[in-house]
Amino acid sequence: MTDRDWSGGIVRYPDPAIEIIDEERFGSFRIGNAVVERLWTGARWTEGPVYFGDGGYLLFSDIPNNRILRYDEETGQVSLYRKPSNYSNGHTRDRQGRLVSCEHFTRRVTRTEHDGTLTVLIDAFEGKKLNAPNDVVVHSDGSIWFTDPGYGILYAYEGQHAEFELPTRVYRIDGQTGEATVAIEEMDMPNGLCFSPDESLLYVSDTGDPENIRVYDVDGAHLNNGRVFAEMSPGKADGIRCDIHGNLWSSAGWVGAGYDGVHCFAPDGALIGKIHLPEIVSNLCFGGGPKKNRLYMTGSQSLYAVYLETKGAQTP
Ligand code: MG
């Protein structure tokens, strides 16, 4: 396990926070002279990182503080992007570059237009209110896929108390018609999600019972052959992202030192490497400009990043 100093002192290369489990499949990703950086701290629960390569910045949620923050890559400054954010959680960008957000408080998924106005994409299904959308991803066909576990109505801290009107599900919003359909109903608390590089697979993490990551074959608007991809117990996976090689980079937490941080799984589900952090990681995304070789990690009260010798499959 890492004996990495997180107090702001000098870190000797190579960074002991990056653990290589499978030398052949993960060893080349660790850059010898790159350190895991704690970029900023001061939030209560960070989530939903989304990268804007055109602007050179990252947005991320601070859910209990009801705000979205902006990290500027050039200056390293963090500033307020939006408050109130309706206790926003996960974000992504659609194919037109617009921000798509899951809102806990208002129990909806919204799109921020280029002029700044908000468009509600969905707030109910078959006449019943959504629970509290958590995370969202956009397919290249324009469809929007999101999870609805309902943490924002379970805890006033992250939204407001309310009754569940619908089962916990994953939904798909059609890119052309805007119509929503149920994609997954068999998961307990579907949370983070991402597509494989060729979009033939959809990965979805479950922060309920069992604590695992499932994978589905994507067939247009439908998902088939759901199966367990990785077991996370005794901890949990939340936000997930694929790199260009099809490896799945998963947030990991709720166990402690030696587990908490980021776990990297090969396409066959084998755990090949870890990034150890001193805080629980909720979500992650690739950024760093056109190279997409910088992994941003929202870790509880802080924002972390590390350069890797791989790149994100999709931006954001
Ligand atoms: Mg989440």
mmCIF file of C-alpha atoms and ligand atoms in Angstrom:
data_model
loop_
_atom_site.group_PDB
_atom_site.id
_atom_site.type_symbol
_atom_site.label_atom_id
_atom_site.label_comp_id
_atom_site.label_asym_id
_atom_site.label_seq_id
_atom_site.Cartn_x
_atom_site.Cartn_y
_atom_site.Cartn_z
ATOM 1 C CA MET A 1 0.000 0.000 0.000
ATOM 2 C CA THR A 2 0.980 3.553 -0.578
ATOM 3 C CA ASP A 3 2.862 5.577 1.961
ATOM 4 C CA ARG A 4 2.224 8.647 -0.128
ATOM 5 C CA ASP A 5 2.345 11.980 1.692
ATOM 6 C CA TRP A 6 -0.804 14.038 1.071
ATOM 7 C CA SER A 7 0.133 16.931 3.349
ATOM 8 C CA GLY A 8 1.553 18.972 0.498
ATOM 9 C CA GLY A 9 5.153 17.883 0.940
ATOM 10 C CA ILE A 10 7.562 16.661 -1.708
ATOM 11 C CA VAL A 11 6.656 13.430 -3.500
ATOM 12 C CA ARG A 12 9.483 11.312 -4.897
ATOM 13 C CA TYR A 13 8.894 9.841 -8.374
ATOM 14 C CA PRO A 14 7.418 7.435 -9.242
ATOM 15 C CA ASP A 15 4.292 8.294 -7.307
ATOM 16 C CA PRO A 16 3.535 5.462 -4.859
ATOM 17 C CA ALA A 17 -0.162 6.389 -5.074
ATOM 18 C CA ILE A 18 -0.314 4.561 -8.424
ATOM 19 C CA GLU A 19 -0.289 0.801 -7.911
ATOM 20 C CA ILE A 20 0.489 -1.483 -10.821
ATOM 21 C CA ILE A 21 -1.234 -4.845 -10.314
ATOM 22 C CA ASP A 22 -0.802 -6.189 -13.848
ATOM 23 C CA GLU A 23 2.527 -4.951 -15.240
ATOM 24 C CA GLU A 24 1.753 -6.018 -18.785
ATOM 25 C CA ARG A 25 -1.645 -4.380 -18.997
ATOM 26 C CA PHE A 26 -1.319 -1.393 -16.651
ATOM 27 C CA GLY A 27 2.418 -0.726 -16.235
ATOM 28 C CA SER A 28 2.718 1.512 -19.290
ATOM 29 C CA PHE A 29 -0.116 3.778 -18.110
ATOM 30 C CA ARG A 30 1.871 5.074 -15.137
ATOM 31 C CA ILE A 31 4.105 7.971 -16.128
ATOM 32 C CA GLY A 32 7.249 7.833 -14.014
ATOM 33 C CA ASN A 33 7.536 11.564 -13.569
ATOM 34 C CA ALA A 34 3.854 12.420 -13.098
ATOM 35 C CA VAL A 35 2.335 12.853 -9.675
ATOM 36 C CA VAL A 36 -1.268 12.553 -8.517
ATOM 37 C CA GLU A 37 -2.209 16.134 -7.696
ATOM 38 C CA ARG A 38 -4.747 17.353 -5.192
ATOM 39 C CA LEU A 39 -5.845 20.366 -7.197
ATOM 40 C CA TRP A 40 -8.328 21.921 -4.819
ATOM 41 C CA THR A 41 -10.252 21.247 -1.645
ATOM 42 C CA GLY A 42 -13.190 22.935 0.074
ATOM 43 C CA ALA A 43 -16.304 21.048 -1.012
ATOM 44 C CA ARG A 44 -18.578 18.762 0.989
ATOM 45 C CA TRP A 45 -19.243 16.087 -1.641
ATOM 46 C CA THR A 46 -17.838 16.501 -5.112
ATOM 47 C CA GLU A 47 -19.391 14.633 -8.047
ATOM 48 C CA GLY A 48 -20.123 14.845 -11.749
ATOM 49 C CA PRO A 49 -16.875 15.998 -13.390
ATOM 50 C CA VAL A 50 -17.329 17.006 -17.041
ATOM 51 C CA TYR A 51 -14.571 18.316 -19.269
ATOM 52 C CA PHE A 52 -14.744 21.215 -21.722
ATOM 53 C CA GLY A 53 -11.702 20.867 -23.977
ATOM 54 C CA ASP A 54 -12.777 23.875 -26.051
ATOM 55 C CA GLY A 55 -12.646 26.076 -22.968
ATOM 56 C CA GLY A 56 -9.840 24.348 -21.090
ATOM 57 C CA TYR A 57 -11.899 23.823 -17.970
ATOM 58 C CA LEU A 58 -13.693 21.205 -15.927
ATOM 59 C CA LEU A 59 -17.065 21.541 -14.238
ATOM 60 C CA PHE A 60 -17.927 19.483 -11.188
ATOM 61 C CA SER A 61 -20.709 19.364 -8.632
ATOM 62 C CA ASP A 62 -20.530 20.109 -4.921
ATOM 63 C CA ILE A 63 -23.908 18.568 -4.167
ATOM 64 C CA PRO A 64 -24.578 19.514 -0.502
ATOM 65 C CA ASN A 65 -23.498 23.083 -1.202
ATOM 66 C CA ASN A 66 -25.966 23.260 -4.098
ATOM 67 C CA ARG A 67 -23.370 24.485 -6.561
ATOM 68 C CA ILE A 68 -21.401 23.621 -9.671
ATOM 69 C CA LEU A 69 -17.743 24.645 -9.636
ATOM 70 C CA ARG A 70 -15.353 25.326 -12.500
ATOM 71 C CA TYR A 71 -11.656 24.366 -12.509
ATOM 72 C CA ASP A 72 -9.567 26.306 -15.027
ATOM 73 C CA GLU A 73 -6.685 24.201 -16.379
ATOM 74 C CA GLU A 74 -4.462 27.156 -17.248
ATOM 75 C CA THR A 75 -4.701 29.132 -14.034
ATOM 76 C CA GLY A 76 -5.550 26.318 -11.625
ATOM 77 C CA GLN A 77 -8.299 28.490 -10.176
ATOM 78 C CA VAL A 78 -11.637 27.135 -9.008
ATOM 79 C CA SER A 79 -14.602 29.464 -9.336
ATOM 80 C CA LEU A 80 -18.358 29.266 -8.983
ATOM 81 C CA TYR A 81 -20.130 28.212 -12.183
ATOM 82 C CA ARG A 82 -23.738 27.920 -10.982
ATOM 83 C CA LYS A 83 -25.600 28.332 -7.687
ATOM 84 C CA PRO A 84 -28.195 27.208 -6.967
ATOM 85 C CA SER A 85 -27.550 24.128 -9.050
ATOM 86 C CA ASN A 86 -30.696 22.346 -7.852
ATOM 87 C CA TYR A 87 -28.295 19.988 -6.105
ATOM 88 C CA SER A 88 -26.927 18.772 -9.434
ATOM 89 C CA ASN A 89 -25.034 15.506 -9.444
ATOM 90 C CA GLY A 90 -23.719 13.927 -12.684
ATOM 91 C CA HIS A 91 -23.063 15.830 -15.893
ATOM 92 C CA THR A 92 -22.068 15.151 -19.450
ATOM 93 C CA ARG A 93 -22.056 16.972 -22.787
ATOM 94 C CA ASP A 94 -24.203 16.145 -25.766
ATOM 95 C CA ARG A 95 -22.981 15.966 -29.362
ATOM 96 C CA GLN A 96 -23.543 19.712 -29.750
ATOM 97 C CA GLY A 97 -21.321 20.386 -26.750
ATOM 98 C CA ARG A 98 -24.159 21.392 -24.445
ATOM 99 C CA LEU A 99 -24.066 20.585 -20.755
ATOM 100 C CA VAL A 100 -26.527 17.865 -19.681
ATOM 101 C CA SER A 101 -27.133 17.640 -15.921
ATOM 102 C CA CYS A 102 -28.867 15.399 -13.399
ATOM 103 C CA GLU A 103 -30.639 17.500 -10.769
ATOM 104 C CA HIS A 104 -31.494 15.997 -7.389
ATOM 105 C CA PHE A 105 -33.671 18.771 -5.937
ATOM 106 C CA THR A 106 -35.866 19.213 -9.002
ATOM 107 C CA ARG A 107 -35.713 15.494 -9.872
ATOM 108 C CA ARG A 108 -34.984 16.061 -13.532
ATOM 109 C CA VAL A 109 -32.436 16.014 -16.326
ATOM 110 C CA THR A 110 -31.725 19.354 -17.952
ATOM 111 C CA ARG A 111 -29.721 20.705 -20.859
ATOM 112 C CA THR A 112 -27.959 24.054 -20.693
ATOM 113 C CA GLU A 113 -28.317 25.722 -24.077
ATOM 114 C CA HIS A 114 -25.480 27.701 -25.632
ATOM 115 C CA ASP A 115 -27.153 30.934 -24.500
ATOM 116 C CA GLY A 116 -27.361 29.702 -20.899
ATOM 117 C CA THR A 117 -31.065 28.903 -20.729
ATOM 118 C CA LEU A 118 -32.144 25.568 -19.273
ATOM 119 C CA THR A 119 -34.255 23.041 -21.149
ATOM 120 C CA VAL A 120 -35.917 20.269 -19.133
ATOM 121 C CA LEU A 121 -35.324 16.979 -20.945
ATOM 122 C CA ILE A 122 -37.314 14.856 -18.504
ATOM 123 C CA ASP A 123 -38.804 15.204 -15.016
ATOM 124 C CA ALA A 124 -41.456 12.448 -15.038
ATOM 125 C CA PHE A 125 -42.160 9.081 -16.585
ATOM 126 C CA GLU A 126 -45.706 7.885 -17.306
ATOM 127 C CA GLY A 127 -47.053 10.712 -15.152
ATOM 128 C CA LYS A 128 -44.900 9.993 -12.109
ATOM 129 C CA LYS A 129 -41.989 12.059 -10.876
ATOM 130 C CA LEU A 130 -38.490 10.719 -11.372
ATOM 131 C CA ASN A 131 -36.691 9.766 -8.138
ATOM 132 C CA ALA A 132 -33.490 11.835 -8.363
ATOM 133 C CA PRO A 133 -31.362 11.355 -11.507
ATOM 134 C CA ASN A 134 -27.745 10.622 -10.640
ATOM 135 C CA ASP A 135 -25.505 10.270 -13.684
ATOM 136 C CA VAL A 136 -25.828 10.637 -17.429
ATOM 137 C CA VAL A 137 -24.073 9.748 -20.663
ATOM 138 C CA VAL A 138 -24.813 10.558 -24.315
ATOM 139 C CA HIS A 139 -24.526 8.043 -27.174
ATOM 140 C CA SER A 140 -23.255 9.152 -30.588
ATOM 141 C CA ASP A 141 -26.797 8.647 -31.957
ATOM 142 C CA GLY A 142 -27.870 11.529 -29.702
ATOM 143 C CA SER A 143 -29.710 9.389 -27.165
ATOM 144 C CA ILE A 144 -29.287 10.304 -23.504
ATOM 145 C CA TRP A 145 -28.954 7.517 -20.933
ATOM 146 C CA PHE A 146 -29.295 8.250 -17.226
ATOM 147 C CA THR A 147 -29.619 6.474 -13.884
ATOM 148 C CA ASP A 148 -32.337 7.255 -11.335
ATOM 149 C CA PRO A 149 -31.474 5.676 -7.954
ATOM 150 C CA GLY A 150 -33.032 8.444 -5.873
ATOM 151 C CA TYR A 151 -30.333 9.465 -3.405
ATOM 152 C CA GLY A 152 -31.536 13.048 -3.759
ATOM 153 C CA ILE A 153 -34.883 12.168 -2.160
ATOM 154 C CA LEU A 154 -33.412 9.820 0.455
ATOM 155 C CA TYR A 155 -31.210 12.525 1.971
ATOM 156 C CA ALA A 156 -32.170 16.164 2.489
ATOM 157 C CA TYR A 157 -28.428 16.870 2.551
ATOM 158 C CA GLU A 158 -28.310 16.086 -1.179
ATOM 159 C CA GLY A 159 -31.733 17.386 -2.192
ATOM 160 C CA GLN A 160 -35.033 17.045 -0.343
ATOM 161 C CA HIS A 161 -37.003 14.200 1.185
ATOM 162 C CA ALA A 162 -39.769 12.735 -0.949
ATOM 163 C CA GLU A 163 -41.525 9.465 -1.613
ATOM 164 C CA PHE A 164 -40.372 7.201 -4.407
ATOM 165 C CA GLU A 165 -42.982 7.195 -7.161
ATOM 166 C CA LEU A 166 -41.030 5.018 -9.577
ATOM 167 C CA PRO A 167 -38.681 2.021 -9.354
ATOM 168 C CA THR A 168 -34.941 2.645 -9.476
ATOM 169 C CA ARG A 169 -34.039 2.403 -13.163
ATOM 170 C CA VAL A 170 -31.858 3.378 -16.058
ATOM 171 C CA TYR A 171 -33.692 5.334 -18.762
ATOM 172 C CA ARG A 172 -32.938 6.187 -22.365
ATOM 173 C CA ILE A 173 -34.171 9.411 -23.952
ATOM 174 C CA ASP A 174 -34.348 9.148 -27.729
ATOM 175 C CA GLY A 175 -32.208 11.760 -29.453
ATOM 176 C CA GLN A 176 -34.750 12.452 -32.191
ATOM 177 C CA THR A 177 -38.153 12.154 -30.512
ATOM 178 C CA GLY A 178 -37.212 13.024 -26.931
ATOM 179 C CA GLU A 179 -39.272 10.034 -25.786
ATOM 180 C CA ALA A 180 -38.020 8.128 -22.753
ATOM 181 C CA THR A 181 -38.007 4.358 -22.340
ATOM 182 C CA VAL A 182 -36.882 2.064 -19.536
ATOM 183 C CA ALA A 183 -33.468 0.561 -20.304
ATOM 184 C CA ILE A 184 -32.757 -1.320 -17.043
ATOM 185 C CA GLU A 185 -35.022 -2.151 -14.120
ATOM 186 C CA GLU A 186 -33.164 -5.055 -12.531
ATOM 187 C CA MET A 187 -30.558 -3.034 -10.616
ATOM 188 C CA ASP A 188 -30.904 -1.898 -7.009
ATOM 189 C CA MET A 189 -29.222 1.519 -7.094
ATOM 190 C CA PRO A 190 -27.926 2.138 -10.637
ATOM 191 C CA ASN A 191 -25.423 4.960 -10.419
ATOM 192 C CA GLY A 192 -22.462 5.654 -12.739
ATOM 193 C CA LEU A 193 -22.540 4.617 -16.378
ATOM 194 C CA CYS A 194 -20.439 4.748 -19.534
ATOM 195 C CA PHE A 195 -20.149 3.193 -22.977
ATOM 196 C CA SER A 196 -17.260 1.090 -24.245
ATOM 197 C CA PRO A 197 -15.134 2.862 -26.902
ATOM 198 C CA ASP A 198 -17.183 1.410 -29.786
ATOM 199 C CA GLU A 199 -20.450 1.887 -27.839
ATOM 200 C CA SER A 200 -21.270 -1.815 -28.152
ATOM 201 C CA LEU A 201 -21.353 -2.136 -24.354
ATOM 202 C CA LEU A 202 -22.935 -0.099 -21.570
ATOM 203 C CA TYR A 203 -21.398 -0.378 -18.104
ATOM 204 C CA VAL A 204 -23.487 0.579 -15.063
ATOM 205 C CA SER A 205 -22.368 0.607 -11.444
ATOM 206 C CA ASP A 206 -24.687 -0.399 -8.602
ATOM 207 C CA THR A 207 -24.184 1.304 -5.239
ATOM 208 C CA GLY A 208 -26.955 -0.783 -3.681
ATOM 209 C CA ASP A 209 -27.062 -4.545 -3.272
ATOM 210 C CA PRO A 210 -25.066 -6.195 -4.713
ATOM 211 C CA GLU A 211 -22.247 -3.666 -4.969
ATOM 212 C CA ASN A 212 -20.916 -4.303 -8.444
ATOM 213 C CA ILE A 213 -20.533 -3.080 -12.003
ATOM 214 C CA ARG A 214 -22.772 -4.672 -14.607
ATOM 215 C CA VAL A 215 -22.338 -4.663 -18.380
ATOM 216 C CA TYR A 216 -24.929 -4.910 -21.151
ATOM 217 C CA ASP A 217 -24.776 -5.430 -24.906
ATOM 218 C CA VAL A 218 -26.178 -2.378 -26.667
ATOM 219 C CA ASP A 219 -28.616 -3.059 -29.503
ATOM 220 C CA GLY A 220 -29.948 0.284 -30.629
ATOM 221 C CA ALA A 221 -32.389 1.434 -27.969
ATOM 222 C CA HIS A 222 -32.240 -1.904 -26.151
ATOM 223 C CA LEU A 223 -29.837 -3.609 -23.787
ATOM 224 C CA ASN A 224 -29.308 -7.354 -23.786
ATOM 225 C CA ASN A 225 -27.387 -10.004 -21.891
ATOM 226 C CA GLY A 226 -26.888 -8.127 -18.612
ATOM 227 C CA ARG A 227 -24.103 -9.660 -16.538
ATOM 228 C CA VAL A 228 -21.701 -8.867 -13.727
ATOM 229 C CA PHE A 229 -18.502 -7.201 -14.956
ATOM 230 C CA ALA A 230 -16.751 -6.576 -11.640
ATOM 231 C CA GLU A 231 -17.531 -7.159 -7.975
ATOM 232 C CA MET A 232 -16.820 -4.136 -5.770
ATOM 233 C CA SER A 233 -17.842 -5.451 -2.332
ATOM 234 C CA PRO A 234 -16.955 -4.540 0.401
ATOM 235 C CA GLY A 235 -16.738 -1.137 -1.294
ATOM 236 C CA LYS A 236 -18.670 0.612 -4.018
ATOM 237 C CA ALA A 237 -18.133 1.869 -7.549
ATOM 238 C CA ASP A 238 -19.851 5.133 -8.442
ATOM 239 C CA GLY A 239 -18.813 7.080 -11.572
ATOM 240 C CA ILE A 240 -17.007 5.138 -14.337
ATOM 241 C CA ARG A 241 -15.213 5.932 -17.630
ATOM 242 C CA CYS A 242 -13.495 3.899 -20.365
ATOM 243 C CA ASP A 243 -10.143 4.652 -21.946
ATOM 244 C CA ILE A 244 -9.420 4.079 -25.646
ATOM 245 C CA HIS A 245 -8.223 0.533 -24.952
ATOM 246 C CA GLY A 246 -11.558 -0.409 -23.414
ATOM 247 C CA ASN A 247 -10.252 -0.480 -19.859
ATOM 248 C CA LEU A 248 -12.828 0.647 -17.309
ATOM 249 C CA TRP A 249 -11.649 3.253 -14.805
ATOM 250 C CA SER A 250 -13.929 3.148 -11.788
ATOM 251 C CA SER A 251 -14.301 5.345 -8.766
ATOM 252 C CA ALA A 252 -13.936 3.284 -5.587
ATOM 253 C CA GLY A 253 -14.721 3.998 -1.992
ATOM 254 C CA TRP A 254 -16.308 3.360 1.375
ATOM 255 C CA VAL A 255 -13.654 0.911 2.600
ATOM 256 C CA GLY A 256 -10.593 2.941 3.561
ATOM 257 C CA ALA A 257 -6.902 3.170 2.766
ATOM 258 C CA GLY A 258 -5.763 0.553 0.279
ATOM 259 C CA TYR A 259 -9.130 0.477 -1.468
ATOM 260 C CA ASP A 260 -10.434 4.019 -1.833
ATOM 261 C CA GLY A 261 -9.492 5.865 -5.000
ATOM 262 C CA VAL A 262 -9.719 4.570 -8.566
ATOM 263 C CA HIS A 263 -9.688 0.949 -9.726
ATOM 264 C CA CYS A 264 -8.796 0.115 -13.321
ATOM 265 C CA PHE A 265 -10.339 -3.006 -14.870
ATOM 266 C CA ALA A 266 -9.261 -4.641 -18.145
ATOM 267 C CA PRO A 267 -12.046 -5.408 -20.653
ATOM 268 C CA ASP A 268 -12.206 -8.951 -19.256
ATOM 269 C CA GLY A 269 -12.983 -7.571 -15.782
ATOM 270 C CA ALA A 270 -9.546 -8.190 -14.237
ATOM 271 C CA LEU A 271 -8.355 -5.555 -11.775
ATOM 272 C CA ILE A 272 -5.053 -4.348 -13.287
ATOM 273 C CA GLY A 273 -4.201 -1.187 -11.349
ATOM 274 C CA LYS A 274 -5.252 1.294 -8.695
ATOM 275 C CA ILE A 275 -4.829 4.946 -7.867
ATOM 276 C CA HIS A 276 -4.850 5.291 -4.090
ATOM 277 C CA LEU A 277 -6.326 8.496 -2.717
ATOM 278 C CA PRO A 278 -6.853 9.685 0.852
ATOM 279 C CA GLU A 279 -10.531 10.374 0.155
ATOM 280 C CA ILE A 280 -13.448 8.395 -1.280
ATOM 281 C CA VAL A 281 -13.799 8.941 -5.008
ATOM 282 C CA SER A 282 -17.291 9.505 -6.396
ATOM 283 C CA ASN A 283 -16.600 10.038 -10.071
ATOM 284 C CA LEU A 284 -13.970 10.725 -12.707
ATOM 285 C CA CYS A 285 -13.434 11.856 -16.301
ATOM 286 C CA PHE A 286 -10.634 12.359 -18.786
ATOM 287 C CA GLY A 287 -9.480 15.810 -19.840
ATOM 288 C CA GLY A 288 -6.216 17.602 -20.442
ATOM 289 C CA GLY A 289 -6.904 19.098 -23.851
ATOM 290 C CA PRO A 290 -6.870 17.155 -27.127
ATOM 291 C CA LYS A 291 -4.618 14.473 -25.656
ATOM 292 C CA LYS A 292 -7.348 13.437 -23.192
ATOM 293 C CA ASN A 293 -4.569 11.991 -21.068
ATOM 294 C CA ARG A 294 -5.384 13.633 -17.762
ATOM 295 C CA LEU A 295 -7.705 11.801 -15.393
ATOM 296 C CA TYR A 296 -9.776 14.065 -13.135
ATOM 297 C CA MET A 297 -11.179 12.532 -9.972
ATOM 298 C CA THR A 298 -13.794 14.020 -7.660
ATOM 299 C CA GLY A 299 -12.774 12.831 -4.215
ATOM 300 C CA SER A 300 -15.168 13.755 -1.426
ATOM 301 C CA GLN A 301 -14.064 17.265 -0.417
ATOM 302 C CA SER A 302 -11.390 17.639 -3.095
ATOM 303 C CA LEU A 303 -10.544 17.535 -6.783
ATOM 304 C CA TYR A 304 -7.608 15.355 -7.916
ATOM 305 C CA ALA A 305 -5.889 14.788 -11.272
ATOM 306 C CA VAL A 306 -3.100 12.712 -12.772
ATOM 307 C CA TYR A 307 -1.569 12.452 -16.235
ATOM 308 C CA LEU A 308 -1.605 8.900 -17.615
ATOM 309 C CA GLU A 309 -0.140 7.295 -20.723
ATOM 310 C CA THR A 310 -3.596 6.474 -22.030
ATOM 311 C CA LYS A 311 -6.539 8.610 -23.047
ATOM 312 C CA GLY A 312 -10.260 8.793 -22.549
ATOM 313 C CA ALA A 313 -12.462 6.909 -25.009
ATOM 314 C CA GLN A 314 -15.090 9.583 -25.091
ATOM 315 C CA THR A 315 -15.032 13.178 -24.009
ATOM 316 C CA PRO A 316 -16.496 14.093 -21.643
HETATM 317 MG MG MG B 1 -23.003 8.963 -8.991
#
